[in-house]
Tab-separated table of C-alpha atoms in Angstrom:
chain	number	residue	atom	x	y	z
A	1	MET	CA	75.100	-144.719	32.815
A	2	TRP	CA	78.141	-145.020	30.588
A	3	PRO	CA	79.968	-143.053	27.906
A	4	VAL	CA	80.320	-143.817	24.303
A	5	GLU	CA	83.482	-142.393	22.803
A	6	SER	CA	84.503	-141.343	19.317
A	7	GLY	CA	87.930	-140.094	18.179
A	8	THR	CA	91.037	-140.953	16.314
A	9	SER	CA	91.834	-144.372	17.917
A	10	ALA	CA	94.787	-146.471	17.543
A	11	SER	CA	93.181	-148.011	14.530
A	12	GLY	CA	92.924	-144.680	12.871
A	13	ASP	CA	89.411	-145.172	11.538
A	14	ARG	CA	87.582	-142.271	13.394
A	15	PRO	CA	87.533	-138.528	12.932
A	16	HIS	CA	90.501	-136.495	13.863
A	17	TYR	CA	90.562	-135.727	17.702
A	18	ALA	CA	86.960	-134.840	17.820
A	19	VAL	CA	86.190	-136.624	21.166
A	20	VAL	CA	82.369	-136.721	21.712
A	21	PHE	CA	80.581	-138.534	24.606
A	22	GLU	CA	76.944	-139.423	24.395
A	23	TRP	CA	75.609	-140.137	28.013
A	24	ILE	CA	72.989	-142.892	27.713
A	25	ILE	CA	70.567	-143.216	30.513
A	26	TRP	CA	67.920	-145.983	30.672
A	27	VAL	CA	64.758	-145.116	32.518
A	28	ARG	CA	61.873	-147.542	32.854
A	29	GLY	CA	62.685	-148.817	29.313
A	30	SER	CA	63.106	-145.575	27.473
A	31	ARG	CA	66.255	-144.098	26.535
A	32	LEU	CA	67.347	-140.496	27.101
A	33	VAL	CA	70.480	-139.051	25.345
A	34	VAL	CA	72.020	-135.891	26.659
A	35	THR	CA	74.188	-134.235	23.987
A	36	THR	CA	75.711	-130.784	23.197
A	37	ALA	CA	76.758	-129.403	26.542
A	38	ILE	CA	78.620	-132.517	27.646
A	39	SER	CA	80.224	-132.907	24.156
A	40	VAL	CA	81.667	-129.556	24.202
A	41	ARG	CA	83.106	-129.948	27.733
A	42	VAL	CA	84.787	-133.077	26.951
A	43	GLU	CA	86.497	-131.757	23.797
A	44	MET	CA	87.757	-128.795	25.544
A	45	ARG	CA	89.167	-131.112	28.423
A	46	ASP	CA	91.304	-133.065	25.896
A	47	GLU	CA	92.506	-129.849	24.009
A	48	GLN	CA	93.409	-128.076	27.440
A	49	GLY	CA	95.169	-131.277	28.637
A	50	MET	CA	97.240	-131.350	25.435
A	51	ALA	CA	97.876	-127.557	25.372
A	52	ARG	CA	99.416	-127.862	28.941
A	53	ALA	CA	101.455	-130.645	27.824
A	54	ILE	CA	102.738	-128.603	24.966
A	55	GLU	CA	103.955	-125.767	27.330
A	56	LEU	CA	105.685	-128.559	29.558
A	57	ALA	CA	107.342	-129.675	26.435
A	58	GLN	CA	108.767	-126.153	25.934
A	59	CYS	CA	110.549	-126.589	29.312
A	60	ALA	CA	112.808	-129.221	27.794
A	61	ARG	CA	113.577	-127.534	24.607
A	62	LEU	CA	117.205	-126.585	25.445
A	63	HIS	CA	118.336	-129.731	27.499
A	64	ALA	CA	116.339	-132.592	25.675
A	65	PRO	CA	118.246	-132.542	22.124
A	66	PRO	CA	119.013	-134.844	20.410
A	67	ASN	CA	116.045	-136.342	21.965
A	68	PRO	CA	112.472	-134.811	21.486
A	69	TRP	CA	111.356	-132.245	23.722
A	70	VAL	CA	107.982	-133.764	25.162
A	71	GLY	CA	105.451	-132.842	27.723
A	72	CYS	CA	103.086	-135.125	29.526
A	73	VAL	CA	100.125	-134.508	31.762
A	74	ILE	CA	98.323	-137.145	33.721
A	75	ALA	CA	94.685	-136.353	34.821
A	76	SER	CA	93.126	-138.531	37.445
A	77	SER	CA	90.390	-138.148	39.942
A	78	GLU	CA	92.878	-137.425	42.581
A	79	GLY	CA	94.788	-134.613	40.760
A	80	VAL	CA	96.674	-133.547	37.763
A	81	PHE	CA	100.554	-134.709	37.559
A	82	GLU	CA	103.106	-133.237	35.064
A	83	GLY	CA	106.356	-134.115	33.360
A	84	ALA	CA	108.761	-133.124	30.764
A	85	THR	CA	111.755	-134.859	29.114
A	86	SER	CA	114.864	-134.717	31.087
A	87	VAL	CA	118.510	-134.564	29.867
A	88	PRO	CA	119.566	-137.410	27.536
A	89	GLY	CA	119.805	-140.651	29.600
A	90	GLY	CA	117.268	-139.267	32.184
A	91	PRO	CA	113.604	-139.907	32.559
A	92	HIS	CA	111.186	-139.293	29.514
A	93	ALA	CA	108.291	-137.201	29.919
A	94	GLU	CA	105.845	-140.116	30.631
A	95	ALA	CA	107.997	-141.516	33.224
A	96	ALA	CA	108.401	-138.294	34.994
A	97	ALA	CA	104.789	-137.742	35.142
A	98	LEU	CA	104.151	-141.339	36.215
A	99	GLN	CA	106.572	-140.934	38.906
A	100	ALA	CA	104.782	-137.749	40.164
A	101	ALA	CA	101.375	-139.488	40.126
A	102	GLY	CA	102.325	-142.819	41.661
A	103	GLU	CA	99.334	-145.099	42.461
A	104	ARG	CA	97.081	-142.132	41.468
A	105	ALA	CA	97.898	-142.921	37.744
A	106	ARG	CA	95.619	-145.904	37.842
A	107	GLY	CA	92.564	-145.379	35.684
A	108	ALA	CA	93.783	-141.921	34.651
A	109	THR	CA	94.156	-140.280	31.283
A	110	MET	CA	97.580	-139.310	30.009
A	111	TYR	CA	98.184	-136.504	27.505
A	112	VAL	CA	101.417	-136.699	25.799
A	113	THR	CA	102.731	-134.523	23.043
A	114	LEU	CA	104.593	-137.327	21.270
A	115	GLU	CA	103.885	-141.089	20.673
A	116	PRO	CA	105.451	-143.047	23.684
A	117	CYS	CA	108.538	-145.163	22.817
A	118	ALA	CA	108.125	-149.073	22.875
A	119	HIS	CA	111.895	-149.815	22.660
A	120	THR	CA	114.694	-149.973	25.125
A	121	GLY	CA	117.383	-147.387	24.605
A	122	ARG	CA	119.195	-145.498	27.570
A	123	THR	CA	115.769	-145.858	29.446
A	124	PRO	CA	113.167	-148.640	29.422
A	125	PRO	CA	110.056	-148.491	27.168
A	126	CYS	CA	107.452	-145.757	28.282
A	127	THR	CA	104.691	-148.116	26.985
A	128	SER	CA	105.456	-150.647	29.591
A	129	ALA	CA	105.632	-148.168	32.374
A	130	ILE	CA	102.244	-146.619	31.178
A	131	ILE	CA	100.668	-150.186	31.041
A	132	ASP	CA	102.082	-151.151	34.377
A	133	ALA	CA	100.853	-148.084	36.025
A	134	GLY	CA	97.257	-148.829	35.002
A	135	ILE	CA	96.638	-145.919	32.696
A	136	SER	CA	93.349	-146.335	30.866
A	137	ARG	CA	93.466	-143.857	28.210
A	138	VAL	CA	96.363	-142.075	26.334
A	139	VAL	CA	95.956	-138.904	24.199
A	140	VAL	CA	98.795	-138.564	21.715
A	141	GLY	CA	99.444	-135.351	19.846
A	142	ALA	CA	101.563	-136.735	17.092
A	143	GLU	CA	103.197	-140.009	15.935
A	144	ASP	CA	107.049	-140.362	16.383
A	145	PRO	CA	108.662	-140.879	12.747
A	146	ASP	CA	111.765	-142.485	14.452
A	147	LEU	CA	112.072	-145.991	12.857
A	148	ARG	CA	112.339	-147.492	16.292
A	149	VAL	CA	108.894	-146.099	17.242
A	150	SER	CA	106.764	-145.097	14.089
A	151	GLY	CA	103.373	-146.432	15.269
A	152	ARG	CA	104.653	-149.174	17.465
A	153	GLY	CA	104.004	-147.353	20.777
A	154	ILE	CA	100.436	-146.704	19.724
A	155	ALA	CA	100.033	-150.285	18.723
A	156	VAL	CA	101.405	-151.841	21.890
A	157	LEU	CA	99.297	-149.691	23.933
A	158	GLY	CA	96.279	-150.610	22.025
A	159	GLU	CA	96.987	-154.296	22.240
A	160	ALA	CA	97.240	-154.042	26.131
A	161	GLY	CA	93.660	-152.589	26.224
A	162	VAL	CA	94.564	-148.939	26.567
A	163	ASN	CA	92.185	-146.498	24.904
A	164	VAL	CA	94.529	-144.527	22.457
A	165	VAL	CA	93.358	-141.241	20.806
A	166	VAL	CA	95.857	-139.630	18.356
A	167	GLY	CA	96.126	-136.198	16.837
A	168	VAL	CA	94.838	-133.743	19.355
A	169	LEU	CA	96.461	-130.379	18.652
A	170	ARG	CA	98.609	-132.227	16.000
A	171	GLU	CA	99.553	-129.138	14.267
A	172	ALA	CA	100.779	-127.408	17.358
A	173	VAL	CA	102.734	-130.354	18.312
A	174	GLU	CA	104.396	-130.740	14.827
A	175	GLU	CA	105.213	-126.945	14.900
A	176	GLN	CA	106.881	-127.432	18.308
A	177	LEU	CA	108.891	-130.644	17.267
A	178	ALA	CA	109.457	-129.436	13.633
A	179	PRO	CA	113.324	-129.646	13.963
A	180	TYR	CA	113.255	-133.210	15.574
A	181	LEU	CA	110.565	-134.478	13.138
A	182	LYS	CA	112.470	-133.292	10.177
A	183	HIS	CA	115.707	-134.857	11.287
A	184	ARG	CA	114.056	-138.285	12.088
A	185	ARG	CA	112.263	-138.221	8.527
A	186	THR	CA	115.336	-136.816	6.407
A	187	ASN	CA	118.469	-137.182	8.673
A	188	ARG	CA	118.974	-133.544	8.069
A	189	PRO	CA	118.710	-130.634	10.387
A	190	TRP	CA	115.732	-127.958	10.440
A	191	VAL	CA	117.201	-124.821	8.638
A	192	VAL	CA	116.355	-121.314	10.139
A	193	LEU	CA	117.838	-118.671	7.871
A	194	LYS	CA	118.133	-115.530	10.024
A	195	LEU	CA	118.748	-112.196	8.293
A	196	ALA	CA	119.044	-108.682	10.017
A	197	ALA	CA	118.327	-105.809	7.525
A	198	THR	CA	117.008	-102.219	6.880
A	199	MET	CA	113.515	-101.640	5.600
A	200	ASP	CA	115.008	-101.405	2.167
A	201	GLY	CA	116.295	-104.998	2.497
A	202	ARG	CA	120.208	-104.158	2.920
A	203	LEU	CA	122.389	-106.273	5.281
A	204	ALA	CA	125.482	-104.072	5.257
A	205	ALA	CA	126.925	-100.735	4.034
A	206	PRO	CA	128.813	-100.678	0.853
A	207	ASP	CA	132.087	-100.613	2.809
A	208	GLY	CA	130.930	-104.016	4.516
A	209	THR	CA	130.092	-102.584	7.969
A	210	SER	CA	126.928	-103.756	9.525
A	211	LYS	CA	127.281	-103.151	13.349
A	212	TRP	CA	124.587	-102.511	14.560
A	213	ILE	CA	121.756	-102.430	12.139
A	214	THR	CA	119.170	-103.603	14.743
A	215	GLY	CA	118.743	-102.612	18.308
A	216	PRO	CA	119.729	-104.461	21.546
A	217	GLU	CA	116.270	-106.159	21.992
A	218	ALA	CA	116.513	-107.830	18.412
A	219	ARG	CA	120.167	-108.802	19.209
A	220	SER	CA	118.901	-110.431	22.509
A	221	ASP	CA	116.447	-112.366	20.519
A	222	VAL	CA	118.992	-113.556	18.096
A	223	ALA	CA	121.001	-114.895	21.038
A	224	ARG	CA	117.828	-116.717	22.174
A	225	LEU	CA	117.568	-118.193	18.634
A	226	ARG	CA	121.150	-119.324	18.837
A	227	LEU	CA	120.444	-120.775	22.258
A	228	MET	CA	117.759	-123.053	20.624
A	229	SER	CA	119.866	-124.144	17.761
A	230	ASP	CA	122.381	-126.984	17.731
A	231	ALA	CA	124.704	-125.347	15.148
A	232	VAL	CA	125.283	-121.761	13.683
A	233	LEU	CA	126.554	-121.475	10.141
A	234	VAL	CA	128.081	-118.497	8.495
A	235	GLY	CA	130.300	-118.073	5.370
A	236	ALA	CA	134.044	-117.238	5.636
A	237	GLY	CA	133.493	-113.914	3.990
A	238	THR	CA	131.401	-112.991	7.228
A	239	ILE	CA	134.152	-114.088	9.501
A	240	ARG	CA	136.834	-112.251	7.612
A	241	THR	CA	134.561	-108.944	7.515
A	242	ASP	CA	132.806	-108.978	11.052
A	243	ASP	CA	134.954	-111.536	13.015
A	244	PRO	CA	131.834	-112.504	14.988
A	245	SER	CA	132.189	-114.997	17.867
A	246	LEU	CA	128.624	-116.443	17.355
A	247	THR	CA	128.244	-117.415	21.040
A	248	VAL	CA	125.247	-116.939	23.134
A	249	ARG	CA	126.000	-113.535	24.477
A	250	LEU	CA	124.793	-111.287	27.373
A	251	GLY	CA	121.273	-111.715	28.399
A	252	ALA	CA	120.986	-115.421	27.443
A	253	GLN	CA	119.902	-116.562	30.848
A	254	SER	CA	117.077	-114.030	30.942
A	255	GLU	CA	116.104	-115.200	27.408
A	256	ARG	CA	116.313	-118.811	28.564
A	257	LEU	CA	113.623	-117.981	31.111
A	258	ARG	CA	111.468	-116.434	28.513
A	259	ALA	CA	111.555	-119.702	26.572
A	260	GLY	CA	110.089	-121.445	29.637
A	261	GLU	CA	113.371	-123.282	30.200
A	262	HIS	CA	114.145	-124.793	33.550
A	263	GLU	CA	117.867	-124.912	34.646
A	264	GLN	CA	119.222	-128.226	35.130
A	265	PRO	CA	121.599	-129.096	38.059
A	266	ASP	CA	125.198	-128.325	37.255
A	267	GLU	CA	124.183	-127.927	33.552
A	268	PRO	CA	126.928	-125.782	31.529
A	269	GLN	CA	125.713	-122.851	29.369
A	270	ARG	CA	124.523	-124.324	26.075
A	271	GLU	CA	126.582	-123.082	23.198
A	272	PRO	CA	125.800	-124.207	19.566
A	273	LEU	CA	128.393	-125.790	17.350
A	274	ARG	CA	130.132	-123.065	15.019
A	275	VAL	CA	130.185	-123.873	11.374
A	276	VAL	CA	131.991	-122.138	8.656
A	277	LEU	CA	131.732	-122.537	5.074
A	278	GLY	CA	135.236	-122.200	4.000
A	279	ARG	CA	138.621	-121.398	5.753
A	280	VAL	CA	138.801	-119.885	9.254
A	281	PRO	CA	141.695	-117.414	9.824
A	282	GLU	CA	143.816	-118.411	12.803
A	283	GLN	CA	142.891	-115.569	15.147
A	284	ALA	CA	139.277	-115.568	14.286
A	285	LYS	CA	136.880	-115.156	17.327
A	286	VAL	CA	134.770	-117.949	15.938
A	287	ARG	CA	137.247	-120.568	16.816
A	288	PRO	CA	137.007	-123.367	17.661
A	289	ALA	CA	134.729	-123.908	14.699
A	290	ILE	CA	134.017	-126.699	12.101
A	291	GLU	CA	135.259	-125.964	8.491
A	292	MET	CA	133.094	-127.330	5.688
A	293	GLU	CA	132.841	-127.010	1.935
A	294	GLY	CA	131.005	-128.443	-1.109
A	295	ASP	CA	127.467	-129.108	-1.723
A	296	LEU	CA	125.005	-127.669	0.789
A	297	GLY	CA	123.004	-130.919	0.786
A	298	ALA	CA	126.110	-132.940	1.851
A	299	VAL	CA	126.848	-130.308	4.500
A	300	LEU	CA	123.264	-130.874	6.041
A	301	ASP	CA	123.751	-134.518	5.672
A	302	ARG	CA	127.058	-134.264	7.582
A	303	LEU	CA	125.362	-132.112	10.156
A	304	GLY	CA	122.403	-134.347	10.618
A	305	SER	CA	124.766	-137.368	11.297
A	306	MET	CA	126.354	-135.320	14.168
A	307	GLY	CA	122.941	-135.103	15.861
A	308	VAL	CA	122.298	-131.403	14.863
A	309	LEU	CA	118.516	-131.028	14.908
A	310	GLN	CA	118.387	-127.234	14.213
A	311	LEU	CA	120.647	-125.270	12.131
A	312	MET	CA	120.718	-121.564	12.318
A	313	VAL	CA	122.143	-119.918	9.001
A	314	GLU	CA	123.328	-116.307	9.829
A	315	GLY	CA	125.054	-115.295	6.596
A	316	GLY	CA	126.409	-113.498	4.614
A	317	ALA	CA	124.483	-112.467	1.506
A	318	ARG	CA	125.871	-115.130	-0.683
A	319	VAL	CA	125.331	-118.009	1.832
A	320	ALA	CA	121.766	-116.812	2.359
A	321	HIS	CA	121.248	-116.971	-1.415
A	322	ALA	CA	122.698	-120.352	-1.707
A	323	PHE	CA	120.230	-121.732	0.949
A	324	HIS	CA	117.240	-119.909	-0.367
A	325	ALA	CA	117.801	-120.825	-4.203
A	326	SER	CA	118.529	-124.483	-3.241
A	327	GLY	CA	115.264	-124.511	-1.334
A	328	LEU	CA	116.884	-125.720	1.774
A	329	ALA	CA	115.540	-123.063	4.226
A	330	ASP	CA	112.610	-124.348	6.417
A	331	ARG	CA	112.056	-121.092	8.257
A	332	TYR	CA	113.058	-117.464	7.513
A	333	VAL	CA	113.444	-115.172	10.477
A	334	LEU	CA	113.986	-111.474	9.512
A	335	TYR	CA	114.963	-108.658	11.833
A	336	LEU	CA	113.937	-105.428	10.189
A	337	ALA	CA	115.187	-102.060	11.539
A	338	PRO	CA	113.412	-98.774	10.760
A	339	ALA	CA	116.413	-97.556	8.774
A	340	LEU	CA	117.022	-96.992	5.063
A	341	PHE	CA	120.404	-97.002	3.092
A	342	GLY	CA	118.387	-95.232	0.365
A	343	GLY	CA	120.573	-96.370	-2.543
A	344	ASP	CA	121.316	-99.686	-4.453
A	345	ASP	CA	124.948	-99.872	-3.529
A	346	ALA	CA	124.529	-101.445	-0.035
A	347	VAL	CA	124.593	-105.223	0.517
A	348	PRO	CA	121.150	-106.898	-0.311
A	349	MET	CA	119.826	-109.612	1.678
A	350	PHE	CA	120.501	-112.066	-1.118
A	351	ARG	CA	123.359	-111.865	-3.461
A	352	GLY	CA	122.985	-113.877	-6.497
A	353	GLU	CA	120.452	-114.341	-9.243
A	354	GLY	CA	117.019	-114.055	-8.211
A	355	ALA	CA	113.375	-114.198	-9.851
A	356	ILE	CA	113.368	-112.722	-13.441
A	357	SER	CA	109.670	-112.266	-13.671
A	358	ILE	CA	106.734	-111.656	-11.239
A	359	SER	CA	105.415	-115.368	-11.940
A	360	ASP	CA	108.778	-116.559	-10.645
A	361	LEU	CA	108.491	-114.629	-7.270
A	362	TRP	CA	109.128	-116.758	-4.239
A	363	ARG	CA	106.057	-116.519	-2.003
A	364	GLY	CA	105.971	-117.666	1.485
A	365	ARG	CA	103.645	-117.972	4.421
A	366	LEU	CA	103.668	-115.304	7.214
A	367	ILE	CA	103.925	-117.019	10.654
A	368	SER	CA	104.289	-114.231	12.972
A	369	VAL	CA	105.194	-110.530	13.404
A	370	GLU	CA	106.698	-109.357	16.574
A	371	ARG	CA	107.970	-105.812	17.601
A	372	LEU	CA	111.362	-106.059	19.485
A	373	GLY	CA	112.152	-102.359	20.654
A	374	ASP	CA	112.291	-100.361	17.573
A	375	ASP	CA	112.676	-103.316	15.262
A	376	LEU	CA	110.401	-106.050	13.961
A	377	ARG	CA	110.943	-109.766	13.862
A	378	VAL	CA	109.128	-111.270	10.924
A	379	ASP	CA	108.935	-115.166	10.496
A	380	LEU	CA	108.239	-116.766	7.078
A	381	ALA	CA	107.924	-120.299	5.895
A	382	PRO	CA	107.724	-121.967	2.607
A	383	VAL	CA	104.049	-122.405	1.697
A	384	LEU	CA	104.058	-126.106	0.603
A	385	THR	CA	106.297	-127.674	3.251
A	386	GLU	CA	105.560	-125.809	6.639
A	387	PRO	CA	103.942	-128.208	9.332
A	388	GLY	CA	101.425	-126.360	11.545
A	389	ALA	CA	102.288	-122.838	10.363
A	390	GLN	CA	99.410	-121.212	12.187
A	391	TRP	CA	100.654	-122.258	15.543
A	392	SER	CA	103.855	-120.525	17.257
A	393	TYR	CA	104.252	-122.324	20.779
A	394	GLU	CA	107.951	-121.823	20.484
A	395	ARG	CA	107.290	-118.013	20.503
A	396	GLU	CA	104.472	-117.923	22.945
A	397	MET	CA	104.228	-119.260	26.484
A	398	SER	CA	101.093	-118.659	28.252
A	399	GLU	CA	102.077	-120.162	31.530
A	400	PRO	CA	105.299	-120.682	33.390
A	401	CYS	CA	106.827	-124.092	33.567
A	402	LEU	CA	105.660	-125.443	37.033
A	403	LEU	CA	106.285	-129.207	37.324
A	404	ASP	CA	104.583	-131.071	40.306
């Protein structure tokens, strides 16, 4: 009795991640094929293994950048062993899982969210460790577009006789790793445009005041979003009007646990870079901050060269309009309060020229809607550029991060 497998292999000539086994039994010269029940069970095993790897990857979301946050599960006859990316310079997810498994990794299946590296950086190649450990099968969520990897890891494993399957829960992995993937493909950060407004779409009163439109639960969620960003950007007008500190404020540690994040030994509180478009007053709370001016594309290029994977744009209305009108926002996060200014003189979400007819209306894709106390969080994405939009692993964690 032996299995015959079909799936997306290293050669790429098979159907997407549909792993199907036919168990062939020879009995006195006649062949019996057992089909449906076994096929369904094996497909679910691969998806469940990758789903757990995705959850483990979320454990590394805060401390892994500028490296990708990757999760790894090794399933063998002797148990299941797990790993996630460590801090830069530390073990990759594959190495951590292999260390946990030891000799029990021989002949096992590895589930890893991103293609293993095949080059030497601050750590040895993961492909070498996988081959040396005797892993017989590697299931990869998505290819790594980093030019040092970009299919090479899959090829090295295949050439060594490892059975490689690519594309299991690809959309979920690409959604989770969207900031890293965009940065490696474009050298620019993933841009999250955050807006807090009333139900009639106003950011501030006519006199400029805006504290506080939303409640404490929404503001804690904003702190969590900052915690997951490498830089926060605002316009100089917002600094002059509101004098924000743009720090990760009270409640960040509890929000960190909500995100599934493990504390790293002796790790300081993560704070994003603070970027201001324009000049910062000497006594502004946002200091120290980076002052930038000019074309927004050039701003993104500079931030990308600094290793910023995710940029959170917090306003004000003119800055929001500039990013929106230029098509530079990858994700829109709207916090909406059950309040109305009730007039047209309050500050709108976007200040600048908009669509002049219904045919020019910008239409996005609704990613998620979540209630936060009395407020709503609504996530939108551009229709044509959003990877894996139906997934939201960054927002949902079904299990805690428990690493063996």
